[in-house]
Tab-separated table of C-alpha atoms in Angstrom:
chain	number	residue	atom	x	y	z
A	1	MET	CA	-156.188	-215.094	-17.948
A	2	LYS	CA	-158.993	-213.442	-15.945
A	3	GLN	CA	-161.766	-211.648	-17.793
A	4	SER	CA	-160.967	-208.333	-16.041
A	5	THR	CA	-157.376	-208.493	-17.252
A	6	PHE	CA	-158.548	-208.850	-20.855
A	7	VAL	CA	-160.833	-205.848	-20.455
A	8	ILE	CA	-157.950	-203.695	-19.184
A	9	LEU	CA	-155.748	-204.828	-22.056
A	10	LEU	CA	-158.424	-204.134	-24.633
A	11	VAL	CA	-159.172	-200.654	-23.267
A	12	ALA	CA	-155.481	-199.748	-23.353
A	13	THR	CA	-155.183	-201.124	-26.871
A	14	GLY	CA	-158.263	-199.176	-27.998
A	15	LEU	CA	-156.723	-195.899	-26.823
A	16	SER	CA	-153.490	-196.651	-28.677
A	17	VAL	CA	-155.400	-197.585	-31.820
A	18	ALA	CA	-157.409	-194.364	-31.712
A	19	ALA	CA	-154.257	-192.288	-31.423
A	20	ALA	CA	-152.524	-194.242	-34.188
A	21	MET	CA	-155.536	-193.899	-36.505
A	22	THR	CA	-155.653	-190.168	-35.847
A	23	ALA	CA	-151.977	-189.913	-36.750
A	24	ALA	CA	-152.570	-191.973	-39.895
A	25	GLY	CA	-155.530	-189.779	-40.858
A	26	LEU	CA	-153.515	-186.611	-40.379
A	27	ARG	CA	-150.728	-187.946	-42.578
A	28	SER	CA	-153.061	-189.009	-45.374
A	29	GLY	CA	-155.470	-186.083	-45.091
A	30	SER	CA	-158.400	-188.469	-45.527
A	31	GLY	CA	-161.218	-189.714	-43.322
A	32	LEU	CA	-161.031	-193.018	-41.479
A	33	GLN	CA	-162.375	-196.118	-43.233
A	34	ALA	CA	-165.472	-197.941	-41.997
A	35	GLY	CA	-164.495	-200.672	-39.532
A	36	ALA	CA	-161.207	-199.058	-38.539
A	37	GLY	CA	-160.527	-199.392	-34.827
A	38	GLN	CA	-162.731	-202.453	-34.431
A	39	PRO	CA	-161.337	-205.748	-33.073
A	40	PHE	CA	-160.253	-207.954	-35.946
A	41	VAL	CA	-161.576	-211.074	-34.228
A	42	GLY	CA	-164.965	-209.883	-33.020
A	43	ASN	CA	-165.498	-210.243	-29.277
A	44	LEU	CA	-162.721	-212.738	-28.636
A	45	GLY	CA	-161.523	-210.864	-25.558
A	46	GLU	CA	-164.918	-211.220	-23.938
A	47	ASN	CA	-165.422	-214.851	-24.921
A	48	MET	CA	-162.037	-216.395	-24.253
A	49	SER	CA	-163.587	-219.255	-22.266
A	50	ALA	CA	-165.435	-220.411	-25.389
A	51	VAL	CA	-162.185	-221.242	-27.193
A	52	ALA	CA	-161.752	-225.028	-27.171
A	53	SER	CA	-159.240	-225.654	-29.957
A	54	ILE	CA	-156.776	-223.813	-32.171
A	55	THR	CA	-155.197	-224.996	-35.421
A	56	LEU	CA	-152.006	-223.284	-36.584
A	57	GLN	CA	-150.951	-223.907	-40.172
A	58	SER	CA	-148.057	-222.736	-42.315
A	59	ASN	CA	-146.786	-223.906	-45.675
A	60	SER	CA	-144.764	-226.651	-43.968
A	61	ASP	CA	-146.313	-227.270	-40.542
A	62	THR	CA	-149.679	-227.841	-38.891
A	63	THR	CA	-150.031	-227.821	-35.115
A	64	GLU	CA	-153.255	-228.510	-33.244
A	65	LEU	CA	-153.998	-227.220	-29.757
A	66	VAL	CA	-156.813	-228.469	-27.534
A	67	ARG	CA	-157.982	-227.113	-24.198
A	68	LYS	CA	-158.026	-229.809	-21.520
A	69	GLY	CA	-159.339	-228.281	-18.315
A	70	ASP	CA	-156.889	-225.562	-17.300
A	71	GLN	CA	-154.127	-226.933	-19.533
A	72	TRP	CA	-153.613	-226.623	-23.280
A	73	VAL	CA	-152.252	-229.745	-24.971
A	74	LEU	CA	-151.280	-230.724	-28.474
A	75	GLY	CA	-153.704	-232.628	-30.665
A	76	GLY	CA	-153.366	-234.936	-33.668
A	77	ASP	CA	-150.408	-237.354	-33.626
A	78	LEU	CA	-149.024	-235.593	-30.543
A	79	ALA	CA	-152.307	-235.722	-28.612
A	80	GLY	CA	-151.808	-235.074	-24.924
A	81	TYR	CA	-148.361	-233.480	-24.996
A	82	PRO	CA	-148.558	-230.334	-22.824
A	83	ALA	CA	-148.454	-227.020	-24.641
A	84	SER	CA	-147.230	-223.857	-22.975
A	85	ASN	CA	-150.198	-222.074	-21.452
A	86	VAL	CA	-148.141	-218.881	-21.611
A	87	GLU	CA	-147.557	-219.183	-25.356
A	88	VAL	CA	-151.225	-219.977	-26.037
A	89	ARG	CA	-152.356	-217.125	-23.808
A	90	ASP	CA	-150.037	-214.704	-25.626
A	91	LEU	CA	-151.435	-215.868	-28.963
A	92	LEU	CA	-155.041	-215.366	-27.867
A	93	VAL	CA	-154.290	-212.005	-26.239
A	94	GLY	CA	-152.549	-210.905	-29.437
A	95	LEU	CA	-155.586	-211.876	-31.486
A	96	ALA	CA	-157.985	-210.204	-29.062
A	97	ASP	CA	-155.887	-207.025	-29.044
A	98	SER	CA	-155.502	-206.862	-32.830
A	99	ARG	CA	-157.532	-203.938	-34.243
A	100	ARG	CA	-158.366	-203.007	-37.815
A	101	LEU	CA	-156.388	-199.961	-38.863
A	102	GLU	CA	-156.706	-199.691	-42.636
A	103	PRO	CA	-158.349	-201.810	-45.376
A	104	LYS	CA	-155.982	-203.084	-48.043
A	105	THR	CA	-156.210	-204.952	-51.319
A	106	ALA	CA	-159.033	-207.288	-52.330
A	107	ILE	CA	-157.102	-208.430	-55.426
A	108	THR	CA	-156.199	-212.084	-54.920
A	109	ASP	CA	-153.006	-211.860	-56.988
A	110	ARG	CA	-151.652	-209.292	-54.547
A	111	PHE	CA	-152.236	-211.312	-51.402
A	112	ALA	CA	-148.850	-213.028	-51.632
A	113	LYS	CA	-147.049	-209.691	-51.370
A	114	LEU	CA	-148.754	-209.149	-48.011
A	115	GLN	CA	-148.233	-212.835	-47.061
A	116	VAL	CA	-151.983	-213.385	-46.643
A	117	ASN	CA	-152.435	-215.783	-49.563
A	118	ASP	CA	-153.512	-219.415	-49.069
A	119	VAL	CA	-150.862	-221.039	-46.853
A	120	THR	CA	-150.890	-224.182	-49.012
A	121	GLU	CA	-149.635	-222.270	-52.057
A	122	ALA	CA	-145.996	-222.805	-52.994
A	123	GLY	CA	-143.766	-220.407	-51.099
A	124	ALA	CA	-146.569	-219.054	-48.893
A	125	GLU	CA	-145.199	-217.293	-45.813
A	126	GLY	CA	-148.319	-216.509	-43.784
A	127	LYS	CA	-149.764	-218.451	-40.842
A	128	ARG	CA	-153.377	-219.587	-40.749
A	129	VAL	CA	-155.126	-219.543	-37.369
A	130	THR	CA	-158.440	-221.380	-36.943
A	131	ILE	CA	-160.235	-221.109	-33.604
A	132	ARG	CA	-163.160	-223.358	-32.695
A	133	ASP	CA	-165.509	-223.767	-29.750
A	134	SER	CA	-166.347	-227.040	-28.001
A	135	ASP	CA	-169.001	-227.867	-30.631
A	136	GLY	CA	-166.466	-227.514	-33.435
A	137	ASP	CA	-167.995	-224.282	-34.692
A	138	VAL	CA	-165.487	-221.823	-36.140
A	139	LEU	CA	-165.043	-218.689	-34.046
A	140	ALA	CA	-162.296	-217.227	-36.213
A	141	ASP	CA	-160.369	-218.249	-39.317
A	142	LEU	CA	-157.677	-215.906	-40.547
A	143	ILE	CA	-154.257	-215.674	-42.139
A	144	VAL	CA	-151.639	-213.609	-40.330
A	145	GLY	CA	-149.192	-212.122	-42.779
A	146	LYS	CA	-146.368	-209.661	-43.128
A	147	ALA	CA	-145.354	-207.334	-40.297
A	148	TRP	CA	-145.273	-203.566	-40.737
A	149	PHE	CA	-142.897	-201.970	-38.236
A	150	GLY	CA	-142.987	-198.365	-37.057
A	151	GLN	CA	-145.230	-197.070	-39.794
A	152	VAL	CA	-148.598	-196.846	-38.074
A	153	GLY	CA	-147.781	-194.213	-35.477
A	154	LEU	CA	-146.757	-194.200	-31.808
A	155	ASP	CA	-144.054	-196.821	-32.376
A	156	LYS	CA	-146.686	-199.547	-32.683
A	157	THR	CA	-146.415	-202.677	-34.798
A	158	GLY	CA	-148.784	-203.329	-37.665
A	159	ARG	CA	-149.452	-206.593	-39.476
A	160	TYR	CA	-151.411	-207.588	-42.547
A	161	VAL	CA	-154.244	-210.003	-41.775
A	162	ARG	CA	-157.027	-211.524	-43.870
A	163	ALA	CA	-160.097	-213.308	-42.570
A	164	LEU	CA	-161.058	-216.311	-44.684
A	165	ASP	CA	-164.635	-215.034	-44.956
A	166	ASP	CA	-163.495	-211.565	-46.093
A	167	GLU	CA	-162.391	-210.784	-49.621
A	168	ARG	CA	-160.141	-207.950	-48.412
A	169	ALA	CA	-156.908	-207.874	-46.418
A	170	TRP	CA	-156.444	-205.416	-43.578
A	171	LEU	CA	-153.554	-203.681	-41.930
A	172	THR	CA	-154.047	-204.298	-38.219
A	173	LEU	CA	-152.498	-202.767	-35.150
A	174	GLY	CA	-151.190	-205.013	-32.398
A	175	ASP	CA	-148.386	-207.330	-31.373
A	176	LEU	CA	-149.578	-210.357	-33.334
A	177	ALA	CA	-146.857	-212.912	-34.034
A	178	VAL	CA	-147.865	-216.478	-34.909
A	179	GLY	CA	-145.772	-219.619	-35.284
A	180	ALA	CA	-147.105	-222.941	-36.554
A	181	ARG	CA	-144.324	-225.272	-35.403
A	182	VAL	CA	-144.573	-227.446	-32.313
A	183	ARG	CA	-141.630	-225.592	-30.765
A	184	ASP	CA	-143.587	-222.335	-31.054
A	185	VAL	CA	-146.263	-223.498	-28.593
A	186	VAL	CA	-144.526	-225.796	-26.110
A	187	ASP	CA	-141.868	-225.341	-23.455
A	188	THR	CA	-138.790	-226.084	-25.542
A	189	LYS	CA	-136.515	-226.833	-22.589
A	190	ILE	CA	-136.239	-230.610	-22.365
A	191	ILE	CA	-135.164	-230.910	-18.716
A	192	PRO	CA	-136.548	-227.863	-16.906
A	193	ALA	CA	-135.665	-229.087	-13.422
A	194	ILE	CA	-131.887	-229.252	-13.977
A	195	THR	CA	-129.393	-226.402	-13.896
A	196	GLN	CA	-125.698	-226.483	-14.663
A	197	GLU	CA	-124.883	-225.929	-10.983
A	198	ASP	CA	-126.892	-229.031	-9.979
A	199	VAL	CA	-124.727	-231.529	-11.854
A	200	ARG	CA	-122.092	-233.481	-9.918
A	201	ARG	CA	-121.145	-236.286	-12.290
A	202	VAL	CA	-121.843	-237.226	-15.915
A	203	THR	CA	-121.211	-240.631	-17.470
A	204	VAL	CA	-121.461	-241.114	-21.243
A	205	SER	CA	-121.574	-244.718	-22.455
A	206	GLN	CA	-121.109	-245.442	-26.161
A	207	PRO	CA	-122.646	-248.531	-27.821
A	208	ASP	CA	-119.121	-249.912	-28.439
A	209	GLY	CA	-118.394	-249.914	-24.707
A	210	HIS	CA	-116.381	-246.682	-24.551
A	211	GLU	CA	-117.159	-244.726	-21.382
A	212	LEU	CA	-116.364	-241.141	-20.463
A	213	VAL	CA	-116.805	-239.624	-17.000
A	214	VAL	CA	-116.538	-236.046	-15.741
A	215	GLU	CA	-117.115	-235.178	-12.101
A	216	ARG	CA	-116.561	-232.618	-9.361
A	217	GLU	CA	-116.809	-232.511	-5.563
A	218	LYS	CA	-118.564	-229.152	-5.096
A	219	PRO	CA	-120.777	-226.971	-7.329
A	220	GLU	CA	-118.129	-224.247	-7.461
A	221	ASP	CA	-115.449	-226.687	-8.671
A	222	SER	CA	-114.511	-227.319	-12.276
A	223	PHE	CA	-115.269	-230.769	-13.675
A	224	ILE	CA	-112.413	-233.254	-13.809
A	225	LEU	CA	-112.068	-235.630	-16.756
A	226	VAL	CA	-111.655	-239.044	-15.172
A	227	ASP	CA	-108.823	-241.203	-16.597
A	228	LYS	CA	-107.448	-238.359	-18.728
A	229	PRO	CA	-104.098	-239.438	-20.190
A	230	ALA	CA	-101.326	-237.742	-18.211
A	231	ASP	CA	-99.486	-236.688	-21.354
A	232	ARG	CA	-102.479	-234.991	-23.016
A	233	GLU	CA	-104.102	-231.594	-22.468
A	234	LEU	CA	-107.778	-230.716	-22.647
A	235	ARG	CA	-108.989	-229.254	-25.929
A	236	THR	CA	-110.224	-226.198	-23.995
A	237	PRO	CA	-110.122	-225.413	-20.248
A	238	VAL	CA	-113.930	-225.405	-20.006
A	239	ILE	CA	-114.747	-228.442	-22.135
A	240	THR	CA	-115.348	-230.680	-19.100
A	241	GLY	CA	-118.267	-228.455	-18.116
A	242	SER	CA	-119.916	-228.712	-21.535
A	243	PHE	CA	-122.095	-231.691	-20.552
A	244	ALA	CA	-123.705	-229.868	-17.612
A	245	ASN	CA	-124.215	-226.794	-19.775
A	246	ALA	CA	-125.784	-228.886	-22.533
A	247	LEU	CA	-128.172	-230.559	-20.079
A	248	GLN	CA	-129.332	-227.183	-18.794
A	249	SER	CA	-129.625	-225.654	-22.269
A	250	ALA	CA	-130.969	-228.571	-24.321
A	251	THR	CA	-134.043	-227.538	-26.283
A	252	LEU	CA	-136.212	-229.500	-28.671
A	253	GLU	CA	-136.735	-228.967	-32.370
A	254	THR	CA	-139.954	-230.958	-32.231
A	255	VAL	CA	-141.662	-233.748	-30.316
A	256	LEU	CA	-142.110	-237.231	-31.788
A	257	PRO	CA	-144.255	-240.143	-30.573
A	258	ALA	CA	-141.924	-242.786	-29.144
A	259	SER	CA	-143.810	-245.403	-31.157
A	260	THR	CA	-142.564	-243.918	-34.446
A	261	ILE	CA	-138.843	-244.579	-33.892
A	262	THR	CA	-137.088	-247.635	-32.477
A	263	LEU	CA	-133.836	-246.830	-30.715
A	264	ASP	CA	-131.211	-249.294	-31.968
A	265	PRO	CA	-128.953	-250.445	-29.080
A	266	ALA	CA	-126.072	-250.653	-31.560
A	267	LYS	CA	-126.415	-246.913	-32.280
A	268	THR	CA	-127.674	-245.535	-28.969
A	269	VAL	CA	-125.549	-243.499	-26.563
A	270	MET	CA	-126.570	-243.393	-22.897
A	271	LEU	CA	-125.898	-240.384	-20.678
A	272	ILE	CA	-126.394	-240.507	-16.911
A	273	ALA	CA	-126.171	-237.264	-14.961
A	274	GLU	CA	-126.087	-237.286	-11.154
A	275	THR	CA	-126.886	-234.183	-9.115
A	276	PHE	CA	-125.584	-232.988	-5.758
A	277	ASP	CA	-128.941	-233.562	-4.072
A	278	GLY	CA	-129.234	-237.168	-5.209
A	279	GLY	CA	-131.177	-236.621	-8.427
A	280	THR	CA	-130.525	-238.602	-11.608
A	281	VAL	CA	-131.173	-237.931	-15.280
A	282	ILE	CA	-130.894	-240.779	-17.778
A	283	LEU	CA	-130.904	-239.963	-21.480
A	284	LYS	CA	-130.671	-242.118	-24.585
A	285	LEU	CA	-129.485	-240.447	-27.785
A	286	GLN	CA	-129.373	-241.644	-31.361
A	287	ASN	CA	-128.367	-240.150	-34.687
A	288	ASP	CA	-129.312	-242.144	-37.773
A	289	GLY	CA	-127.699	-239.787	-40.263
A	290	ASN	CA	-130.937	-237.924	-40.913
A	291	GLN	CA	-131.994	-236.732	-37.477
A	292	SER	CA	-130.858	-236.723	-33.875
A	293	VAL	CA	-133.309	-237.855	-31.210
A	294	LEU	CA	-133.227	-237.921	-27.436
A	295	ALA	CA	-135.270	-240.019	-25.038
A	296	VAL	CA	-135.597	-239.234	-21.332
A	297	GLU	CA	-135.391	-242.714	-19.830
A	298	GLY	CA	-135.287	-241.585	-16.223
A	299	LEU	CA	-135.707	-238.322	-14.379
A	300	HIS	CA	-135.441	-238.330	-10.599
A	301	THR	CA	-135.048	-234.763	-9.451
A	302	ALA	CA	-134.841	-235.210	-5.686
A	303	GLY	CA	-137.475	-232.722	-4.644
A	304	ARG	CA	-137.431	-230.377	-7.645
A	305	THR	CA	-140.974	-230.336	-8.982
A	306	ALA	CA	-140.630	-228.479	-12.294
A	307	ASP	CA	-140.864	-231.632	-14.363
A	308	GLU	CA	-143.678	-233.144	-12.306
A	309	LYS	CA	-145.741	-230.006	-12.847
A	310	SER	CA	-145.252	-230.244	-16.618
A	311	GLY	CA	-147.402	-233.372	-16.762
A	312	ILE	CA	-145.208	-234.961	-19.443
A	313	GLU	CA	-145.332	-238.754	-19.722
A	314	ARG	CA	-141.727	-239.118	-20.815
A	315	SER	CA	-142.078	-242.730	-21.988
A	316	ARG	CA	-144.493	-241.620	-24.726
A	317	TRP	CA	-142.185	-239.136	-26.414
A	318	LEU	CA	-138.889	-238.580	-28.171
A	319	TYR	CA	-137.310	-235.198	-28.781
A	320	GLN	CA	-135.678	-234.213	-32.034
A	321	ILE	CA	-132.622	-232.086	-31.260
A	322	PRO	CA	-130.040	-230.294	-33.429
A	323	LYS	CA	-127.034	-232.351	-34.517
A	324	TRP	CA	-124.650	-229.964	-32.775
A	325	ARG	CA	-126.474	-230.536	-29.477
A	326	TYR	CA	-126.304	-234.294	-30.014
A	327	ASP	CA	-122.550	-233.925	-30.505
A	328	ASP	CA	-122.312	-231.892	-27.268
A	329	LEU	CA	-123.933	-234.669	-25.261
A	330	THR	CA	-122.152	-237.671	-26.812
A	331	LYS	CA	-118.488	-236.667	-26.814
A	332	ARG	CA	-115.790	-239.311	-26.488
A	333	MET	CA	-112.395	-239.005	-24.805
A	334	LYS	CA	-110.724	-238.059	-28.110
A	335	ASP	CA	-113.153	-235.170	-28.507
A	336	MET	CA	-112.124	-233.791	-25.130
A	337	LEU	CA	-108.384	-233.767	-25.763
A	338	ALA	CA	-106.126	-231.424	-27.719
A	339	GLU	CA	-104.024	-232.857	-30.506
A	340	PRO	CA	-100.771	-234.312	-29.161
A	341	THR	CA	-97.710	-232.114	-29.549
A	342	SER	CA	-94.588	-233.582	-31.109
């Protein structure tokens, strides 16, 4: 985001903070505390270009983000996977906009109630955000805790935050929501270039040789189940369209390095989707009883550039998906048909 845009945002936020603090002061009948109204993270809005890396940590997840030119990417074991510049921008804008409203407790035993205790403690619910520059120097290190809705005036949102170098927690004003999972900072849509209307034919091949095909002649047509037994009805009238819908809607739970899981041919289902403009999507799916994973083996989108712009090297990654989505994409003929009537 351009520097001028940040300045406009910060000025607008400052006016809202001033009004909210005035309202808070009138309610309490007391003077404003020292530091109230100041940015929680120093001059972040004016020094956004200095941010080179961000570490997001919760009790169960740690996600690293690294700036690579104009693109943010994941770090650590997922080094190089593109992050969503929009999500990272929103995080940084939220931090830059966050203003101190009211000092809170400095008693360590009370931090958990505000969700600003150490994120490694059992049951901790806060999110730690560590921002560094290109030399590795820490620009900010804080724990974002519990939200406080509609209680700081002017319908604004407050949130408890504690800097690691400050003994006291603060109630801050601003739209500051932080997630530490991979899915919180990447584009979760697995195949962004495909819509339901694009799909002409889908073939699902099971490892035991069973094959299922649905197809249609025009985008406005319903899908036909090829080789449907004449004496059987579909389970639902729209079930033949479920594959195209699942392709359009499929989102990831997390990203995994392809080197960490070997797809077993004896357990792997292959799905090939063909589009009206000559594009092809080839997926391999496997469920080992513990998790469902999807590999994009081929993606030829016939002129649609959404996936090319993402910069994802598909061969390097697997996607963990929900079991119900795996079931959507791997149905057999028996799953498509209603129970026979006597």
